[in-house]
Amino acid sequence: MSNNSSSAEDLTTKSDSHASDEQNLIAQNLRASHKILEALSQSKEETELIIDRLHEMFFIIDHSGHVLKANLSASRIFGIPEEKWLRFDFATLFTSEIRKIFWSKLNEVDQDDWDANSVINFELPIKIGNVTQDYHWSINKLSSRSRDGKHLFSIVASDITEIRQLERQLSQIFSAVPLGIFILDEEGYIVGPYSAFTRHIFGLHNLEQNSVFKILFEDNVENLTPVQRDGVAEMKLCIGEEEMWFQFAKERFPKEVKFERGGDILYLGTQFHAIAKEGKVTNILVVISDITEVVKMRMENMDENKQLQKKVRYYMCIEKAPVTTLESIMQDYPRYEKQLYHGIATTNIKDIKFALHSIKSLFRAVDINNLTEMIHGWEINLEDNMMSSQELDAFLHVIGKNLAGEWREISGMITLALDNHSIDPKETDRLAEQKTDTYNLLETLNLKADLKEQIVNSIEKIGFHRCKDLEEFLKSYAEKTATNLYKDVDIIFDWKDITYSPHLEHFFRESFMHLITNVIDHGLPEKEKAKERGKINVKAWSDGRKINLRIEDNGLGFDLLKIHSKAIQMNVTDKPLTDLSEEEVLKFLLLPSFSTKEVATIHSGRGVGLSTIHERVIELGGEGLRIYNHENGAGFEFSIKNFEEVAA
């Protein structure tokens, strides 16, 4: 009995203990829940406090546009007490037009496929009192819903009126400053606002849709120097790299660009500055100025300097030229000029080419190289003539106009030089009187005919020029020509005391220059291929009242097969080479425009020089130019009358 009583007491004690444990656990849970609620309540209060302290306006609205929550900033800005915001119609804050735009943005966020983590941002003005202000709006769809299961939305509105005012002021400054100012991304597109002058410079309305790299550089590549092209390539590579590399490469960026806009040529000054973030170049700030007038003035000054330098070169060449050469130029140029203008008037290309070649030889005789090269360029254009008749007329007009201008300057300088070296007219008259007296005296003397002729010839040669006086000029000319053609040459003269009539001065110089050039260019091999140093032998001798000249080289000789092939090509013969003598083949070289060179150079290749000499020899009483091969090379020879008039 006692055992049963003890067991019952134990069960009662255990039951009471278990109930007590459950109550303790419940109490602990209640205390924990209370703490959680207190923490949530405190968190909510802190969140609301943070929201109320926001400088921006904050709203929570339902899908119908009724306000469920507004912060203190909204109350302060609109002057609506906090308790009046509940169920306030948010749309009434906007005008009718702005309301439509806002509602379309809200509906966009309210779509089921809208990402809850995404925020839509836009700008809309609102009218507060009598003042319209610019605001930036952000709408976010909340995860919680209203009682009817519709979405709720949070809205943040930031006043950007001051920012926009500053931007407008900056835009006004941009408009007033004649500079193109803009920022480029890595593709060369403009990022953000840019100055109004930028649009004016490029002449484009859709500037934002065009890469400035492409407009300014890639489409303008023909106006960029190789250094500028490399600089542009480096500029692109600098974006995304360390700012230090930008500063190094900046020295090679274009500082001045020639730019074509609507048919007008502009010159733009360019400056480039790195915009960096954390030491890396993210964008490039570009400043462009229109420096067209400055560049034009600079170019005019450069042109003036070039003209001055050209005149100085002309003067120096003329000053050191022999008087006889200058006299010859003044005598011969009018004849060639007349032939040139007649050729231009009648579009006779053959006459024009002949006149230009002869004029070029005049200027080459006094070493005026820049004018010689200009005429050479004209010859090439006429040789390769692919111009229409209208283009040809315009080109010939340019030749005539430019050459007339150059001759005015040169002839003026030559006239001045000749005045400084002129012989006293009284001395000339005295010499003429002495010649006349001598002739009269001879008529009274009973002399043998051959002796009388010798005396007359001697009298005629008073005032003649020595061939020897040509040596220095011809040696210098030969050396310069050989150097330009990568050849070595020695020129040897054998003419002792041979003299020639003054009227032959230019012909001698012209002929020697043509023949020496032909020998060096065609006859002598280049240094690497030559078995021995090139040699030119020049010989002159007198035969009664004629002067004979010969030029021979130790070169390759004339290639008969090559000459014959060219003759076949030019349709000047249809005979096989075996049916022609060497003399007949070599005479092809005397035909106008005949040359074995495929490409004409400033030295030779147009087939004008030899034909010109041949015709002039005949004009001067000779039988023409003889061309021949000899055992060790090739040669030229001719004879001409060595007087201008036969004495009575």
Tab-separated table of N, CA and C in Angstrom, residues 408-557:
chain	number	residue	atom	x	y	z
A	408	ARG	N	60.031	87.108	-116.160
A	408	ARG	CA	60.093	88.528	-115.782
A	408	ARG	C	61.135	88.746	-114.693
A	409	GLU	N	61.113	87.857	-113.697
A	409	GLU	CA	62.088	87.986	-112.606
A	409	GLU	C	63.511	87.717	-113.091
A	410	ILE	N	63.675	86.612	-113.822
A	410	ILE	CA	65.019	86.207	-114.248
A	410	ILE	C	65.608	87.200	-115.241
A	411	SER	N	64.804	87.614	-116.214
A	411	SER	CA	65.327	88.533	-117.225
A	411	SER	C	65.729	89.864	-116.597
A	412	GLY	N	64.956	90.300	-115.587
A	412	GLY	CA	65.320	91.530	-114.885
A	412	GLY	C	66.666	91.408	-114.196
A	413	MET	N	66.895	90.249	-113.566
A	413	MET	CA	68.179	90.024	-112.891
A	413	MET	C	69.331	89.917	-113.890
A	414	ILE	N	69.068	89.245	-115.012
A	414	ILE	CA	70.124	89.106	-116.026
A	414	ILE	C	70.478	90.472	-116.615
A	415	THR	N	69.453	91.272	-116.869
A	415	THR	CA	69.692	92.616	-117.408
A	415	THR	C	70.551	93.432	-116.451
A	416	LEU	N	70.226	93.339	-115.164
A	416	LEU	CA	71.012	94.060	-114.159
A	416	LEU	C	72.448	93.552	-114.130
A	417	ALA	N	72.615	92.211	-114.202
A	417	ALA	CA	73.967	91.630	-114.180
A	417	ALA	C	74.755	92.045	-115.409
A	418	LEU	N	74.102	92.074	-116.552
A	418	LEU	CA	74.791	92.471	-117.788
A	418	LEU	C	75.151	93.956	-117.763
A	419	ASP	N	74.294	94.770	-117.147
A	419	ASP	CA	74.611	96.199	-117.016
A	419	ASP	C	75.865	96.394	-116.180
A	420	ASN	N	76.004	95.547	-115.160
A	420	ASN	CA	77.178	95.663	-114.284
A	420	ASN	C	78.462	95.185	-114.971
A	421	HIS	N	78.310	94.312	-115.999
A	421	HIS	CA	79.485	93.773	-116.682
A	421	HIS	C	79.591	94.254	-118.118
A	422	SER	N	78.774	95.219	-118.466
A	422	SER	CA	78.715	95.623	-119.875
A	422	SER	C	80.002	96.307	-120.321
A	423	ILE	N	80.316	96.125	-121.604
A	423	ILE	CA	81.470	96.798	-122.209
A	423	ILE	C	81.067	98.207	-122.615
A	424	ASP	N	81.927	99.108	-122.439
A	424	ASP	CA	81.669	100.496	-122.813
A	424	ASP	C	81.326	100.552	-124.304
A	425	PRO	N	80.160	101.101	-124.687
A	425	PRO	CA	79.782	101.181	-126.105
A	425	PRO	C	80.848	101.852	-126.951
A	426	LYS	N	81.556	102.813	-126.368
A	426	LYS	CA	82.611	103.498	-127.118
A	426	LYS	C	83.717	102.522	-127.490
A	427	GLU	N	84.004	101.564	-126.552
A	427	GLU	CA	85.031	100.562	-126.823
A	427	GLU	C	84.595	99.640	-127.958
A	428	THR	N	83.297	99.293	-127.976
A	428	THR	CA	82.770	98.435	-129.038
A	428	THR	C	82.866	99.138	-130.389
A	429	ASP	N	82.495	100.398	-130.385
A	429	ASP	CA	82.569	101.163	-131.633
A	429	ASP	C	84.016	101.284	-132.120
A	430	ARG	N	84.913	101.486	-131.165
A	430	ARG	CA	86.319	101.618	-131.535
A	430	ARG	C	86.839	100.328	-132.166
A	431	LEU	N	86.422	99.163	-131.594
A	431	LEU	CA	86.849	97.870	-132.137
A	431	LEU	C	86.296	97.670	-133.541
A	432	ALA	N	85.057	98.060	-133.760
A	432	ALA	CA	84.455	97.926	-135.091
A	432	ALA	C	85.171	98.804	-136.109
A	433	GLU	N	85.540	100.007	-135.674
A	433	GLU	CA	86.253	100.918	-136.570
A	433	GLU	C	87.615	100.349	-136.957
A	434	GLN	N	88.283	99.730	-135.963
A	434	GLN	CA	89.590	99.139	-136.243
A	434	GLN	C	89.476	97.994	-137.244
A	435	LYS	N	88.422	97.183	-137.118
A	435	LYS	CA	88.212	96.091	-138.071
A	435	LYS	C	88.003	96.642	-139.480
A	436	THR	N	87.172	97.683	-139.585
A	436	THR	CA	86.900	98.284	-140.901
A	436	THR	C	88.171	98.847	-141.516
A	437	ASP	N	88.946	99.556	-140.708
A	437	ASP	CA	90.216	100.115	-141.207
A	437	ASP	C	91.146	99.023	-141.692
A	438	THR	N	91.193	97.902	-140.976
A	438	THR	CA	92.075	96.796	-141.359
A	438	THR	C	91.633	96.194	-142.680
A	439	TYR	N	90.301	95.993	-142.845
A	439	TYR	CA	89.787	95.467	-144.105
A	439	TYR	C	90.165	96.390	-145.272
A	440	ASN	N	89.989	97.703	-145.054
A	440	ASN	CA	90.328	98.676	-146.110
A	440	ASN	C	91.814	98.639	-146.460
A	441	LEU	N	92.640	98.470	-145.409
A	441	LEU	CA	94.083	98.395	-145.640
A	441	LEU	C	94.437	97.170	-146.465
A	442	LEU	N	93.791	96.025	-146.175
A	442	LEU	CA	94.079	94.792	-146.925
A	442	LEU	C	93.754	94.935	-148.405
A	443	GLU	N	92.720	95.710	-148.700
A	443	GLU	CA	92.323	95.892	-150.089
A	443	GLU	C	93.391	96.649	-150.889
A	444	THR	N	94.185	97.472	-150.182
A	444	THR	CA	95.227	98.264	-150.879
A	444	THR	C	96.520	97.499	-151.037
A	445	LEU	N	96.624	96.368	-150.316
A	445	LEU	CA	97.869	95.592	-150.362
A	445	LEU	C	97.771	94.506	-151.415
A	446	ASN	N	98.874	94.262	-152.043
A	446	ASN	CA	98.926	93.213	-153.061
A	446	ASN	C	99.392	91.910	-152.409
A	447	LEU	N	98.427	91.197	-151.784
A	447	LEU	CA	98.763	89.970	-151.065
A	447	LEU	C	98.190	88.766	-151.786
A	448	LYS	N	98.810	87.623	-151.531
A	448	LYS	CA	98.289	86.380	-152.084
A	448	LYS	C	96.926	86.090	-151.447
A	449	ALA	N	96.114	85.427	-152.226
A	449	ALA	CA	94.733	85.165	-151.787
A	449	ALA	C	94.684	84.365	-150.483
A	450	ASP	N	95.528	83.292	-150.378
A	450	ASP	CA	95.495	82.461	-149.168
A	450	ASP	C	95.967	83.238	-147.948
A	451	LEU	N	96.948	84.114	-148.117
A	451	LEU	CA	97.438	84.921	-147.004
A	451	LEU	C	96.375	85.944	-146.576
A	452	LYS	N	95.757	86.544	-147.593
A	452	LYS	CA	94.697	87.529	-147.294
A	452	LYS	C	93.558	86.867	-146.512
A	453	GLU	N	93.206	85.610	-146.909
A	453	GLU	CA	92.114	84.890	-146.216
A	453	GLU	C	92.480	84.605	-144.761
A	454	GLN	N	93.738	84.241	-144.537
A	454	GLN	CA	94.185	83.983	-143.163
A	454	GLN	C	94.076	85.233	-142.296
A	455	ILE	N	94.460	86.370	-142.879
A	455	ILE	CA	94.393	87.636	-142.117
A	455	ILE	C	92.932	87.982	-141.810
A	456	VAL	N	92.062	87.811	-142.808
A	456	VAL	CA	90.628	88.101	-142.595
A	456	VAL	C	90.069	87.205	-141.497
A	457	ASN	N	90.392	85.913	-141.522
A	457	ASN	CA	89.917	84.982	-140.486
A	457	ASN	C	90.407	85.400	-139.110
A	458	SER	N	91.636	85.833	-139.024
A	458	SER	CA	92.181	86.271	-137.737
A	458	SER	C	91.441	87.489	-137.209
A	459	ILE	N	91.138	88.420	-138.137
A	459	ILE	CA	90.399	89.626	-137.725
A	459	ILE	C	89.013	89.239	-137.216
A	460	GLU	N	88.363	88.304	-137.926
A	460	GLU	CA	87.014	87.886	-137.541
A	460	GLU	C	86.988	87.277	-136.139
A	461	LYS	N	88.090	86.652	-135.764
A	461	LYS	CA	88.117	85.955	-134.475
A	461	LYS	C	88.434	86.865	-133.298
A	462	ILE	N	88.612	88.141	-133.602
A	462	ILE	CA	88.774	89.087	-132.492
A	462	ILE	C	87.454	89.152	-131.716
A	463	GLY	N	87.485	88.927	-130.436
A	463	GLY	CA	86.263	88.892	-129.614
A	463	GLY	C	85.644	87.510	-129.518
A	464	PHE	N	86.238	86.466	-130.156
A	464	PHE	CA	85.732	85.100	-130.053
A	464	PHE	C	85.967	84.560	-128.633
A	465	HIS	N	85.224	83.494	-128.307
A	465	HIS	CA	85.347	82.858	-126.994
A	465	HIS	C	86.203	81.599	-127.090
A	466	ARG	N	86.955	81.335	-126.044
A	466	ARG	CA	87.790	80.136	-126.017
A	466	ARG	C	86.970	78.927	-125.541
A	467	CYS	N	87.109	77.820	-126.223
A	467	CYS	CA	86.452	76.583	-125.763
A	467	CYS	C	86.914	76.231	-124.353
A	468	LYS	N	88.165	76.553	-124.072
A	468	LYS	CA	88.742	76.218	-122.769
A	468	LYS	C	87.946	76.849	-121.626
A	469	ASP	N	87.281	78.009	-121.903
A	469	ASP	CA	86.527	78.689	-120.847
A	469	ASP	C	85.265	77.917	-120.442
A	470	LEU	N	84.907	76.920	-121.228
A	470	LEU	CA	83.732	76.091	-120.907
A	470	LEU	C	84.071	74.948	-119.957
A	471	GLU	N	85.345	74.676	-119.772
A	471	GLU	CA	85.754	73.462	-119.061
A	471	GLU	C	85.211	73.383	-117.640
A	472	GLU	N	85.373	74.451	-116.884
A	472	GLU	CA	84.947	74.421	-115.474
A	472	GLU	C	83.456	74.141	-115.357
A	473	PHE	N	82.664	74.822	-116.196
A	473	PHE	CA	81.212	74.615	-116.161
A	473	PHE	C	80.851	73.181	-116.539
A	474	LEU	N	81.429	72.672	-117.627
A	474	LEU	CA	81.069	71.333	-118.103
A	474	LEU	C	81.548	70.246	-117.147
A	475	LYS	N	82.707	70.452	-116.534
A	475	LYS	CA	83.207	69.470	-115.569
A	475	LYS	C	82.281	69.396	-114.362
A	476	SER	N	81.866	70.556	-113.864
A	476	SER	CA	80.948	70.590	-112.721
A	476	SER	C	79.609	69.945	-113.080
A	477	TYR	N	79.116	70.235	-114.280
A	477	TYR	CA	77.840	69.668	-114.721
A	477	TYR	C	77.927	68.152	-114.830
A	478	ALA	N	79.021	67.645	-115.392
A	478	ALA	CA	79.202	66.199	-115.556
A	478	ALA	C	79.267	65.498	-114.201
A	479	GLU	N	79.978	66.084	-113.261
A	479	GLU	CA	80.117	65.479	-111.939
A	479	GLU	C	78.777	65.431	-111.207
A	480	LYS	N	77.998	66.516	-111.285
A	480	LYS	CA	76.688	66.536	-110.621
A	480	LYS	C	75.743	65.514	-111.241
A	481	THR	N	75.748	65.440	-112.576
A	481	THR	CA	74.876	64.479	-113.252
A	481	THR	C	75.264	63.049	-112.892
A	482	ALA	N	76.564	62.758	-112.878
A	482	ALA	CA	77.040	61.412	-112.552
A	482	ALA	C	76.675	61.040	-111.117
A	483	THR	N	76.818	61.994	-110.190
A	483	THR	CA	76.471	61.735	-108.787
A	483	THR	C	74.992	61.396	-108.652
A	484	ASN	N	74.142	62.148	-109.342
A	484	ASN	CA	72.696	61.901	-109.282
A	484	ASN	C	72.331	60.531	-109.849
A	485	LEU	N	73.135	60.033	-110.770
A	485	LEU	CA	72.853	58.743	-111.415
A	485	LEU	C	73.710	57.609	-110.846
A	486	TYR	N	74.388	57.876	-109.719
A	486	TYR	CA	75.197	56.850	-109.033
A	486	TYR	C	76.283	56.269	-109.946
A	487	LYS	N	76.990	57.188	-110.612
A	487	LYS	CA	78.054	56.761	-111.504
A	487	LYS	C	79.298	57.609	-111.250
A	488	ASP	N	80.454	57.066	-111.670
A	488	ASP	CA	81.724	57.797	-111.581
A	488	ASP	C	82.161	58.194	-112.986
A	489	VAL	N	82.691	59.403	-113.142
A	489	VAL	CA	83.107	59.836	-114.460
A	489	VAL	C	84.234	60.865	-114.372
A	490	ASP	N	85.133	60.790	-115.310
A	490	ASP	CA	86.165	61.816	-115.526
A	490	ASP	C	85.934	62.388	-116.912
A	491	ILE	N	86.063	63.703	-117.046
A	491	ILE	CA	85.878	64.335	-118.351
A	491	ILE	C	87.196	64.986	-118.759
A	492	ILE	N	87.650	64.696	-119.971
A	492	ILE	CA	88.956	65.152	-120.471
A	492	ILE	C	88.721	66.020	-121.708
A	493	PHE	N	89.358	67.189	-121.731
A	493	PHE	CA	89.163	68.136	-122.827
A	493	PHE	C	90.426	68.213	-123.692
A	494	ASP	N	90.204	68.273	-124.992
A	494	ASP	CA	91.314	68.419	-125.948
A	494	ASP	C	90.869	69.424	-127.008
A	495	TRP	N	91.058	70.709	-126.701
A	495	TRP	CA	90.688	71.721	-127.698
A	495	TRP	C	91.655	72.911	-127.718
A	496	LYS	N	92.723	72.789	-126.994
A	496	LYS	CA	93.831	73.756	-127.048
A	496	LYS	C	93.313	75.189	-127.106
A	497	ASP	N	93.674	75.903	-128.178
A	497	ASP	CA	93.308	77.314	-128.276
A	497	ASP	C	92.153	77.551	-129.241
A	498	ILE	N	91.306	76.542	-129.415
A	498	ILE	CA	90.173	76.674	-130.336
A	498	ILE	C	89.201	77.716	-129.780
A	499	THR	N	88.743	78.613	-130.654
A	499	THR	CA	87.779	79.642	-130.263
A	499	THR	C	86.513	79.509	-131.106
A	500	TYR	N	85.430	80.129	-130.633
A	500	TYR	CA	84.168	80.050	-131.366
A	500	TYR	C	83.460	81.397	-131.321
A	501	SER	N	82.610	81.608	-132.278
A	501	SER	CA	81.868	82.865	-132.401
A	501	SER	C	80.931	83.050	-131.206
A	502	PRO	N	80.798	84.284	-130.701
A	502	PRO	CA	79.932	84.524	-129.528
A	502	PRO	C	78.497	84.064	-129.731
A	503	HIS	N	78.010	84.098	-130.981
A	503	HIS	CA	76.606	83.717	-131.187
A	503	HIS	C	76.376	82.215	-130.985
A	504	LEU	N	77.468	81.439	-130.855
A	504	LEU	CA	77.354	79.990	-130.623
A	504	LEU	C	77.392	79.626	-129.132
A	505	GLU	N	77.506	80.641	-128.270
A	505	GLU	CA	77.696	80.388	-126.836
A	505	GLU	C	76.620	79.466	-126.270
A	506	HIS	N	75.367	79.836	-126.459
A	506	HIS	CA	74.298	79.010	-125.867
A	506	HIS	C	74.227	77.645	-126.538
A	507	PHE	N	74.383	77.604	-127.852
A	507	PHE	CA	74.321	76.314	-128.533
A	507	PHE	C	75.384	75.362	-128.012
A	508	PHE	N	76.599	75.874	-127.806
A	508	PHE	CA	77.657	75.021	-127.281
A	508	PHE	C	77.285	74.466	-125.902
A	509	ARG	N	76.856	75.348	-125.042
A	509	ARG	CA	76.499	74.895	-123.681
A	509	ARG	C	75.353	73.896	-123.730
A	510	GLU	N	74.305	74.229	-124.494
A	510	GLU	CA	73.135	73.352	-124.596
A	510	GLU	C	73.525	71.991	-125.165
A	511	SER	N	74.301	72.003	-126.249
A	511	SER	CA	74.677	70.743	-126.898
A	511	SER	C	75.554	69.888	-125.997
A	512	PHE	N	76.557	70.524	-125.380
A	512	PHE	CA	77.434	69.760	-124.488
A	512	PHE	C	76.656	69.162	-123.313
A	513	MET	N	75.731	69.931	-122.754
A	513	MET	CA	74.945	69.406	-121.625
A	513	MET	C	74.107	68.211	-122.057
A	514	HIS	N	73.441	68.315	-123.216
A	514	HIS	CA	72.628	67.199	-123.717
A	514	HIS	C	73.487	65.969	-123.984
A	515	LEU	N	74.587	66.158	-124.647
A	515	LEU	CA	75.423	65.014	-125.025
A	515	LEU	C	76.098	64.381	-123.817
A	516	ILE	N	76.574	65.212	-122.878
A	516	ILE	CA	77.191	64.673	-121.657
A	516	ILE	C	76.153	63.896	-120.848
A	517	THR	N	74.936	64.457	-120.762
A	517	THR	CA	73.863	63.755	-120.045
A	517	THR	C	73.553	62.420	-120.710
A	518	ASN	N	73.463	62.425	-122.022
A	518	ASN	CA	73.156	61.198	-122.751
A	518	ASN	C	74.229	60.145	-122.523
A	519	VAL	N	75.505	60.573	-122.582
A	519	VAL	CA	76.617	59.630	-122.374
A	519	VAL	C	76.539	59.014	-120.984
A	520	ILE	N	76.356	59.854	-119.962
A	520	ILE	CA	76.358	59.355	-118.578
A	520	ILE	C	75.146	58.483	-118.305
A	521	ASP	N	73.970	58.921	-118.762
A	521	ASP	CA	72.732	58.211	-118.442
A	521	ASP	C	72.596	56.921	-119.241
A	522	HIS	N	72.914	56.963	-120.539
A	522	HIS	CA	72.715	55.798	-121.413
A	522	HIS	C	73.970	54.951	-121.590
A	523	GLY	N	75.117	55.615	-121.660
A	523	GLY	CA	76.316	54.882	-122.051
A	523	GLY	C	77.119	54.271	-120.937
A	524	LEU	N	77.211	54.966	-119.794
A	524	LEU	CA	78.081	54.479	-118.714
A	524	LEU	C	77.307	53.599	-117.738
A	525	PRO	N	77.891	52.473	-117.327
A	525	PRO	CA	77.224	51.609	-116.340
A	525	PRO	C	77.326	52.205	-114.941
A	526	GLU	N	76.471	51.722	-114.012
A	526	GLU	CA	76.527	52.178	-112.624
A	526	GLU	C	77.814	51.677	-111.965
A	527	LYS	N	78.154	52.308	-110.836
A	527	LYS	CA	79.426	52.009	-110.161
A	527	LYS	C	79.618	50.516	-109.945
A	528	GLU	N	78.566	49.850	-109.458
A	528	GLU	CA	78.706	48.437	-109.090
A	528	GLU	C	78.973	47.550	-110.296
A	529	LYS	N	78.483	47.984	-111.479
A	529	LYS	CA	78.621	47.135	-112.674
A	529	LYS	C	79.784	47.561	-113.561
A	530	ALA	N	80.386	48.707	-113.307
A	530	ALA	CA	81.446	49.233	-114.178
A	530	ALA	C	82.765	48.493	-113.959
A	531	LYS	N	83.405	48.126	-115.050
A	531	LYS	CA	84.717	47.476	-114.963
A	531	LYS	C	85.820	48.500	-114.715
A	532	GLU	N	85.590	49.733	-115.167
A	532	GLU	CA	86.552	50.805	-114.949
A	532	GLU	C	85.786	52.113	-114.776
A	533	ARG	N	86.467	53.121	-114.295
A	533	ARG	CA	85.856	54.420	-114.068
A	533	ARG	C	85.435	55.026	-115.417
A	534	GLY	N	84.241	55.652	-115.429
A	534	GLY	CA	83.732	56.245	-116.653
A	534	GLY	C	84.624	57.379	-117.150
A	535	LYS	N	84.716	57.490	-118.458
A	535	LYS	CA	85.580	58.531	-119.031
A	535	LYS	C	84.874	59.149	-120.241
A	536	ILE	N	84.914	60.483	-120.303
A	536	ILE	CA	84.360	61.211	-121.448
A	536	ILE	C	85.466	62.069	-122.044
A	537	ASN	N	85.700	61.899	-123.336
A	537	ASN	CA	86.708	62.692	-124.049
A	537	ASN	C	85.998	63.718	-124.944
A	538	VAL	N	86.340	64.994	-124.732
A	538	VAL	CA	85.746	66.075	-125.521
A	538	VAL	C	86.865	66.684	-126.378
A	539	LYS	N	86.651	66.727	-127.676
A	539	LYS	CA	87.694	67.237	-128.594
A	539	LYS	C	87.071	68.267	-129.525
A	540	ALA	N	87.825	69.353	-129.806
A	540	ALA	CA	87.397	70.369	-130.769
A	540	ALA	C	88.591	70.731	-131.647
A	541	TRP	N	88.342	70.930	-132.929
A	541	TRP	CA	89.393	71.371	-133.837
A	541	TRP	C	88.763	72.240	-134.926
A	542	SER	N	89.583	73.065	-135.512
A	542	SER	CA	89.108	74.011	-136.517
A	542	SER	C	89.501	73.528	-137.904
A	543	ASP	N	88.610	73.691	-138.836
A	543	ASP	CA	88.829	73.276	-140.219
A	543	ASP	C	88.396	74.437	-141.116
A	544	GLY	N	89.346	75.351	-141.369
A	544	GLY	CA	89.001	76.548	-142.122
A	544	GLY	C	88.066	77.415	-141.307
A	545	ARG	N	86.889	77.690	-141.836
A	545	ARG	CA	85.932	78.543	-141.123
A	545	ARG	C	84.850	77.699	-140.458
A	546	LYS	N	85.139	76.460	-140.212
A	546	LYS	CA	84.233	75.568	-139.491
A	546	LYS	C	84.905	75.107	-138.205
A	547	ILE	N	84.066	74.766	-137.231
A	547	ILE	CA	84.576	74.184	-135.991
A	547	ILE	C	83.974	72.798	-135.852
A	548	ASN	N	84.792	71.837	-135.499
A	548	ASN	CA	84.376	70.442	-135.378
A	548	ASN	C	84.435	70.019	-133.906
A	549	LEU	N	83.428	69.282	-133.483
A	549	LEU	CA	83.391	68.826	-132.095
A	549	LEU	C	83.076	67.338	-132.040
A	550	ARG	N	83.708	66.666	-131.062
A	550	ARG	CA	83.511	65.226	-130.903
A	550	ARG	C	83.473	64.898	-129.407
A	551	ILE	N	82.551	64.030	-129.031
A	551	ILE	CA	82.446	63.534	-127.648
A	551	ILE	C	82.395	62.016	-127.703
A	552	GLU	N	83.307	61.361	-126.989
A	552	GLU	CA	83.345	59.897	-126.952
A	552	GLU	C	83.427	59.416	-125.509
A	553	ASP	N	82.890	58.201	-125.282
A	553	ASP	CA	82.959	57.613	-123.939
A	553	ASP	C	83.575	56.223	-123.999
A	554	ASN	N	83.839	55.668	-122.830
A	554	ASN	CA	84.375	54.301	-122.746
A	554	ASN	C	83.313	53.369	-122.174
A	555	GLY	N	82.054	53.633	-122.566
A	555	GLY	CA	80.935	52.893	-121.992
A	555	GLY	C	80.512	51.675	-122.769
A	556	LEU	N	79.208	51.423	-122.729
A	556	LEU	CA	78.649	50.182	-123.274
A	556	LEU	C	78.398	50.248	-124.774
A	557	GLY	N	78.387	51.462	-125.341
A	557	GLY	CA	78.051	51.595	-126.755
A	557	GLY	C	76.550	51.539	-126.952
